[in-house]
Amino acid sequence: MFTQQLSFAERPLDQLRPSSGRSYPRSRTPDTSKASRMALKKIALVISELLDTEFAYLDSLREITEVGCPL
């Protein structure tokens, strides 16, 4: 059975175009990058709070099983 070999362009990644064919600017304006950093900080805060909640839940389950409390 014949399989076709794929060839890849040997250009640096920063020269390749996105799969949609659109070209994006290389640098962002300071306002955009600041907004991006703020959005990432908010996402990190939410993830941190979710993890804290999950750990507290798991600790409470562990305490219930150690005490042997019937459900």
Short mmCIF file of the N, C-alpha and C atoms (twelve columns), coordinates in Angstrom:
data_MODEL
# 
_entry.id   MODEL 
# 
loop_
_atom_site.group_PDB 
_atom_site.id 
_atom_site.type_symbol 
_atom_site.label_atom_id 
_atom_site.label_alt_id 
_atom_site.label_comp_id 
_atom_site.label_asym_id 
_atom_site.label_seq_id 
_atom_site.Cartn_x 
_atom_site.Cartn_y 
_atom_site.Cartn_z 
_atom_site.pdbx_PDB_model_num 
ATOM 1   N N  . MET A 1  0.852   -1.174 0.000  1 
ATOM 2   C CA . MET A 1  0.000   0.000  0.000  1 
ATOM 3   C C  . MET A 1  0.898   1.237  0.000  1 
ATOM 4   N N  . PHE A 2  0.562   2.205  -0.813 1 
ATOM 5   C CA . PHE A 2  1.365   3.412  -0.959 1 
ATOM 6   C C  . PHE A 2  0.859   4.494  -0.024 1 
ATOM 7   N N  . THR A 3  1.742   5.086  0.756  1 
ATOM 8   C CA . THR A 3  1.368   6.218  1.605  1 
ATOM 9   C C  . THR A 3  2.163   7.433  1.170  1 
ATOM 10  N N  . GLN A 4  1.469   8.529  1.026  1 
ATOM 11  C CA . GLN A 4  2.117   9.757  0.588  1 
ATOM 12  C C  . GLN A 4  2.848   10.402 1.762  1 
ATOM 13  N N  . GLN A 5  4.078   10.808 1.533  1 
ATOM 14  C CA . GLN A 5  4.849   11.461 2.581  1 
ATOM 15  C C  . GLN A 5  4.510   12.938 2.599  1 
ATOM 16  N N  . LEU A 6  4.329   13.468 3.796  1 
ATOM 17  C CA . LEU A 6  4.026   14.880 3.946  1 
ATOM 18  C C  . LEU A 6  5.323   15.664 4.006  1 
ATOM 19  N N  . SER A 7  5.328   16.802 3.342  1 
ATOM 20  C CA . SER A 7  6.511   17.657 3.427  1 
ATOM 21  C C  . SER A 7  6.140   18.911 4.197  1 
ATOM 22  N N  . PHE A 8  7.035   19.368 5.030  1 
ATOM 23  C CA . PHE A 8  6.795   20.544 5.848  1 
ATOM 24  C C  . PHE A 8  7.707   21.670 5.387  1 
ATOM 25  N N  . ALA A 9  7.192   22.872 5.477  1 
ATOM 26  C CA . ALA A 9  7.996   24.034 5.120  1 
ATOM 27  C C  . ALA A 9  9.126   24.185 6.132  1 
ATOM 28  N N  . GLU A 10 10.276  24.558 5.648  1 
ATOM 29  C CA . GLU A 10 11.419  24.721 6.534  1 
ATOM 30  C C  . GLU A 10 11.629  26.191 6.867  1 
ATOM 31  N N  . ARG A 11 10.554  26.869 7.187  1 
ATOM 32  C CA . ARG A 11 10.633  28.271 7.576  1 
ATOM 33  C C  . ARG A 11 10.447  28.375 9.077  1 
ATOM 34  N N  . PRO A 12 10.996  29.422 9.699  1 
ATOM 35  C CA . PRO A 12 10.768  29.608 11.141 1 
ATOM 36  C C  . PRO A 12 9.280   29.773 11.436 1 
ATOM 37  N N  . LEU A 13 8.886   29.416 12.653 1 
ATOM 38  C CA . LEU A 13 7.473   29.455 13.023 1 
ATOM 39  C C  . LEU A 13 6.877   30.847 12.933 1 
ATOM 40  N N  . ASP A 14 7.676   31.884 13.191 1 
ATOM 41  C CA . ASP A 14 7.108   33.229 13.160 1 
ATOM 42  C C  . ASP A 14 6.787   33.695 11.750 1 
ATOM 43  N N  . GLN A 15 7.245   32.961 10.738 1 
ATOM 44  C CA . GLN A 15 6.928   33.333 9.359  1 
ATOM 45  C C  . GLN A 15 5.720   32.576 8.821  1 
ATOM 46  N N  . LEU A 16 5.297   31.545 9.518  1 
ATOM 47  C CA . LEU A 16 4.155   30.757 9.055  1 
ATOM 48  C C  . LEU A 16 2.856   31.493 9.327  1 
ATOM 49  N N  . ARG A 17 1.884   31.297 8.454  1 
ATOM 50  C CA . ARG A 17 0.590   31.944 8.624  1 
ATOM 51  C C  . ARG A 17 -0.318  31.051 9.461  1 
ATOM 52  N N  . PRO A 18 -1.265  31.645 10.182 1 
ATOM 53  C CA . PRO A 18 -2.246  30.835 10.918 1 
ATOM 54  C C  . PRO A 18 -3.070  29.987 9.948  1 
ATOM 55  N N  . SER A 19 -3.670  28.935 10.443 1 
ATOM 56  C CA . SER A 19 -4.403  28.012 9.581  1 
ATOM 57  C C  . SER A 19 -5.584  28.672 8.882  1 
ATOM 58  N N  . SER A 20 -6.120  29.748 9.439  1 
ATOM 59  C CA . SER A 20 -7.253  30.417 8.805  1 
ATOM 60  C C  . SER A 20 -6.815  31.247 7.608  1 
ATOM 61  N N  . GLY A 21 -5.523  31.423 7.435  1 
ATOM 62  C CA . GLY A 21 -5.029  32.196 6.308  1 
ATOM 63  C C  . GLY A 21 -4.925  33.682 6.590  1 
ATOM 64  N N  . ARG A 22 -5.395  34.104 7.755  1 
ATOM 65  C CA . ARG A 22 -5.317  35.520 8.099  1 
ATOM 66  C C  . ARG A 22 -3.955  35.824 8.699  1 
ATOM 67  N N  . SER A 23 -3.523  37.015 8.496  1 
ATOM 68  C CA . SER A 23 -2.253  37.439 9.053  1 
ATOM 69  C C  . SER A 23 -2.516  38.333 10.259 1 
ATOM 70  N N  . TYR A 24 -1.859  38.040 11.359 1 
ATOM 71  C CA . TYR A 24 -2.031  38.825 12.570 1 
ATOM 72  C C  . TYR A 24 -0.796  39.695 12.781 1 
ATOM 73  N N  . PRO A 25 -0.982  40.849 13.379 1 
ATOM 74  C CA . PRO A 25 0.185   41.706 13.622 1 
ATOM 75  C C  . PRO A 25 1.142   41.049 14.612 1 
ATOM 76  N N  . ARG A 26 2.417   41.302 14.423 1 
ATOM 77  C CA . ARG A 26 3.426   40.690 15.287 1 
ATOM 78  C C  . ARG A 26 3.464   41.312 16.661 1 
ATOM 79  N N  . SER A 27 3.288   42.614 16.724 1 
ATOM 80  C CA . SER A 27 3.321   43.275 18.024 1 
ATOM 81  C C  . SER A 27 1.941   43.823 18.347 1 
ATOM 82  N N  . ARG A 28 1.660   43.908 19.615 1 
ATOM 83  C CA . ARG A 28 0.371   44.434 20.053 1 
ATOM 84  C C  . ARG A 28 0.582   45.812 20.651 1 
ATOM 85  N N  . THR A 29 -0.477  46.557 20.681 1 
ATOM 86  C CA . THR A 29 -0.394  47.865 21.318 1 
ATOM 87  C C  . THR A 29 -0.303  47.664 22.824 1 
ATOM 88  N N  . PRO A 30 0.258   48.609 23.552 1 
ATOM 89  C CA . PRO A 30 0.366   48.442 25.017 1 
ATOM 90  C C  . PRO A 30 -0.981  48.229 25.694 1 
ATOM 91  N N  . ASP A 31 -2.040  48.876 25.202 1 
ATOM 92  C CA . ASP A 31 -3.358  48.701 25.813 1 
ATOM 93  C C  . ASP A 31 -3.843  47.270 25.676 1 
ATOM 94  N N  . THR A 32 -3.627  46.683 24.504 1 
ATOM 95  C CA . THR A 32 -4.083  45.316 24.269 1 
ATOM 96  C C  . THR A 32 -3.316  44.339 25.144 1 
ATOM 97  N N  . SER A 33 -2.008  44.491 25.225 1 
ATOM 98  C CA . SER A 33 -1.235  43.549 26.030 1 
ATOM 99  C C  . SER A 33 -1.547  43.721 27.518 1 
ATOM 100 N N  . LYS A 34 -1.820  44.948 27.959 1 
ATOM 101 C CA . LYS A 34 -2.192  45.168 29.361 1 
ATOM 102 C C  . LYS A 34 -3.540  44.515 29.645 1 
ATOM 103 N N  . ALA A 35 -4.486  44.659 28.713 1 
ATOM 104 C CA . ALA A 35 -5.795  44.025 28.884 1 
ATOM 105 C C  . ALA A 35 -5.652  42.507 28.910 1 
ATOM 106 N N  . SER A 36 -4.768  41.978 28.080 1 
ATOM 107 C CA . SER A 36 -4.544  40.535 28.063 1 
ATOM 108 C C  . SER A 36 -3.964  40.057 29.386 1 
ATOM 109 N N  . ARG A 37 -3.004  40.802 29.915 1 
ATOM 110 C CA . ARG A 37 -2.416  40.425 31.208 1 
ATOM 111 C C  . ARG A 37 -3.454  40.461 32.319 1 
ATOM 112 N N  . MET A 38 -4.305  41.479 32.306 1 
ATOM 113 C CA . MET A 38 -5.346  41.579 33.332 1 
ATOM 114 C C  . MET A 38 -6.331  40.420 33.215 1 
ATOM 115 N N  . ALA A 39 -6.694  40.060 31.986 1 
ATOM 116 C CA . ALA A 39 -7.615  38.941 31.785 1 
ATOM 117 C C  . ALA A 39 -6.987  37.644 32.283 1 
ATOM 118 N N  . LEU A 40 -5.697  37.432 31.997 1 
ATOM 119 C CA . LEU A 40 -5.027  36.222 32.464 1 
ATOM 120 C C  . LEU A 40 -4.944  36.179 33.987 1 
ATOM 121 N N  . LYS A 41 -4.722  37.327 34.615 1 
ATOM 122 C CA . LYS A 41 -4.684  37.370 36.078 1 
ATOM 123 C C  . LYS A 41 -6.038  37.009 36.669 1 
ATOM 124 N N  . LYS A 42 -7.124  37.482 36.037 1 
ATOM 125 C CA . LYS A 42 -8.463  37.149 36.526 1 
ATOM 126 C C  . LYS A 42 -8.738  35.660 36.376 1 
ATOM 127 N N  . ILE A 43 -8.332  35.100 35.250 1 
ATOM 128 C CA . ILE A 43 -8.527  33.665 35.023 1 
ATOM 129 C C  . ILE A 43 -7.735  32.867 36.049 1 
ATOM 130 N N  . ALA A 44 -6.499  33.278 36.304 1 
ATOM 131 C CA . ALA A 44 -5.671  32.584 37.295 1 
ATOM 132 C C  . ALA A 44 -6.299  32.658 38.682 1 
ATOM 133 N N  . LEU A 45 -6.887  33.794 39.022 1 
ATOM 134 C CA . LEU A 45 -7.538  33.948 40.322 1 
ATOM 135 C C  . LEU A 45 -8.737  33.007 40.447 1 
ATOM 136 N N  . VAL A 46 -9.538  32.918 39.393 1 
ATOM 137 C CA . VAL A 46 -10.710 32.032 39.416 1 
ATOM 138 C C  . VAL A 46 -10.270 30.580 39.550 1 
ATOM 139 N N  . ILE A 47 -9.239  30.189 38.803 1 
ATOM 140 C CA . ILE A 47 -8.745  28.813 38.887 1 
ATOM 141 C C  . ILE A 47 -8.213  28.528 40.288 1 
ATOM 142 N N  . SER A 48 -7.500  29.482 40.858 1 
ATOM 143 C CA . SER A 48 -6.980  29.318 42.216 1 
ATOM 144 C C  . SER A 48 -8.112  29.123 43.223 1 
ATOM 145 N N  . GLU A 49 -9.165  29.919 43.097 1 
ATOM 146 C CA . GLU A 49 -10.305 29.784 44.008 1 
ATOM 147 C C  . GLU A 49 -11.014 28.449 43.822 1 
ATOM 148 N N  . LEU A 50 -11.134 27.996 42.584 1 
ATOM 149 C CA . LEU A 50 -11.756 26.694 42.334 1 
ATOM 150 C C  . LEU A 50 -10.932 25.565 42.949 1 
ATOM 151 N N  . LEU A 51 -9.623  25.650 42.824 1 
ATOM 152 C CA . LEU A 51 -8.767  24.624 43.420 1 
ATOM 153 C C  . LEU A 51 -8.871  24.632 44.941 1 
ATOM 154 N N  . ASP A 52 -8.897  25.813 45.531 1 
ATOM 155 C CA . ASP A 52 -9.057  25.896 46.988 1 
ATOM 156 C C  . ASP A 52 -10.366 25.261 47.438 1 
ATOM 157 N N  . THR A 53 -11.435 25.527 46.694 1 
ATOM 158 C CA . THR A 53 -12.736 24.946 47.020 1 
ATOM 159 C C  . THR A 53 -12.700 23.432 46.888 1 
ATOM 160 N N  . GLU A 54 -12.062 22.945 45.827 1 
ATOM 161 C CA . GLU A 54 -11.972 21.502 45.601 1 
ATOM 162 C C  . GLU A 54 -11.168 20.829 46.710 1 
ATOM 163 N N  . PHE A 55 -10.059 21.433 47.118 1 
ATOM 164 C CA . PHE A 55 -9.263  20.859 48.201 1 
ATOM 165 C C  . PHE A 55 -10.042 20.841 49.512 1 
ATOM 166 N N  . ALA A 56 -10.780 21.885 49.789 1 
ATOM 167 C CA . ALA A 56 -11.589 21.919 51.010 1 
ATOM 168 C C  . ALA A 56 -12.647 20.820 50.975 1 
ATOM 169 N N  . TYR A 57 -13.259 20.607 49.812 1 
ATOM 170 C CA . TYR A 57 -14.268 19.556 49.662 1 
ATOM 171 C C  . TYR A 57 -13.645 18.179 49.885 1 
ATOM 172 N N  . LEU A 58 -12.486 17.947 49.285 1 
ATOM 173 C CA . LEU A 58 -11.823 16.653 49.451 1 
ATOM 174 C C  . LEU A 58 -11.396 16.427 50.901 1 
ATOM 175 N N  . ASP A 59 -10.936 17.478 51.566 1 
ATOM 176 C CA . ASP A 59 -10.583 17.351 52.986 1 
ATOM 177 C C  . ASP A 59 -11.799 16.996 53.832 1 
ATOM 178 N N  . SER A 60 -12.940 17.605 53.526 1 
ATOM 179 C CA . SER A 60 -14.146 17.292 54.296 1 
ATOM 180 C C  . SER A 60 -14.590 15.857 54.049 1 
ATOM 181 N N  . LEU A 61 -14.441 15.372 52.821 1 
ATOM 182 C CA . LEU A 61 -14.768 13.969 52.549 1 
ATOM 183 C C  . LEU A 61 -13.837 13.035 53.303 1 
ATOM 184 N N  . ARG A 62 -12.564 13.390 53.369 1 
ATOM 185 C CA . ARG A 62 -11.600 12.562 54.092 1 
ATOM 186 C C  . ARG A 62 -11.954 12.512 55.575 1 
ATOM 187 N N  . GLU A 63 -12.342 13.641 56.142 1 
ATOM 188 C CA . GLU A 63 -12.725 13.673 57.555 1 
ATOM 189 C C  . GLU A 63 -13.954 12.813 57.806 1 
ATOM 190 N N  . ILE A 64 -14.906 12.854 56.887 1 
ATOM 191 C CA . ILE A 64 -16.121 12.050 57.047 1 
ATOM 192 C C  . ILE A 64 -15.778 10.569 57.029 1 
ATOM 193 N N  . THR A 65 -14.908 10.154 56.108 1 
ATOM 194 C CA . THR A 65 -14.569 8.731  56.020 1 
ATOM 195 C C  . THR A 65 -13.706 8.290  57.197 1 
ATOM 196 N N  . GLU A 66 -12.861 9.182  57.734 1 
ATOM 197 C CA . GLU A 66 -12.034 8.816  58.889 1 
ATOM 198 C C  . GLU A 66 -12.873 8.647  60.145 1 
ATOM 199 N N  . VAL A 67 -13.880 9.471  60.314 1 
ATOM 200 C CA . VAL A 67 -14.750 9.388  61.484 1 
ATOM 201 C C  . VAL A 67 -15.682 8.196  61.357 1 
ATOM 202 N N  . GLY A 68 -15.975 7.810  60.130 1 
ATOM 203 C CA . GLY A 68 -16.872 6.691  59.911 1 
ATOM 204 C C  . GLY A 68 -18.321 7.084  60.005 1 
ATOM 205 N N  . CYS A 69 -18.608 8.292  59.659 1 
ATOM 206 C CA . CYS A 69 -19.977 8.802  59.707 1 
ATOM 207 C C  . CYS A 69 -20.801 8.138  58.604 1 
ATOM 208 N N  . PRO A 70 -21.898 7.444  58.964 1 
ATOM 209 C CA . PRO A 70 -22.730 6.818  57.930 1 
ATOM 210 C C  . PRO A 70 -23.494 7.878  57.138 1 
ATOM 211 N N  . LEU A 71 -23.596 7.639  55.855 1 
ATOM 212 C CA . LEU A 71 -24.317 8.584  54.995 1 
ATOM 213 C C  . LEU A 71 -25.766 8.236  54.872 1 
# 
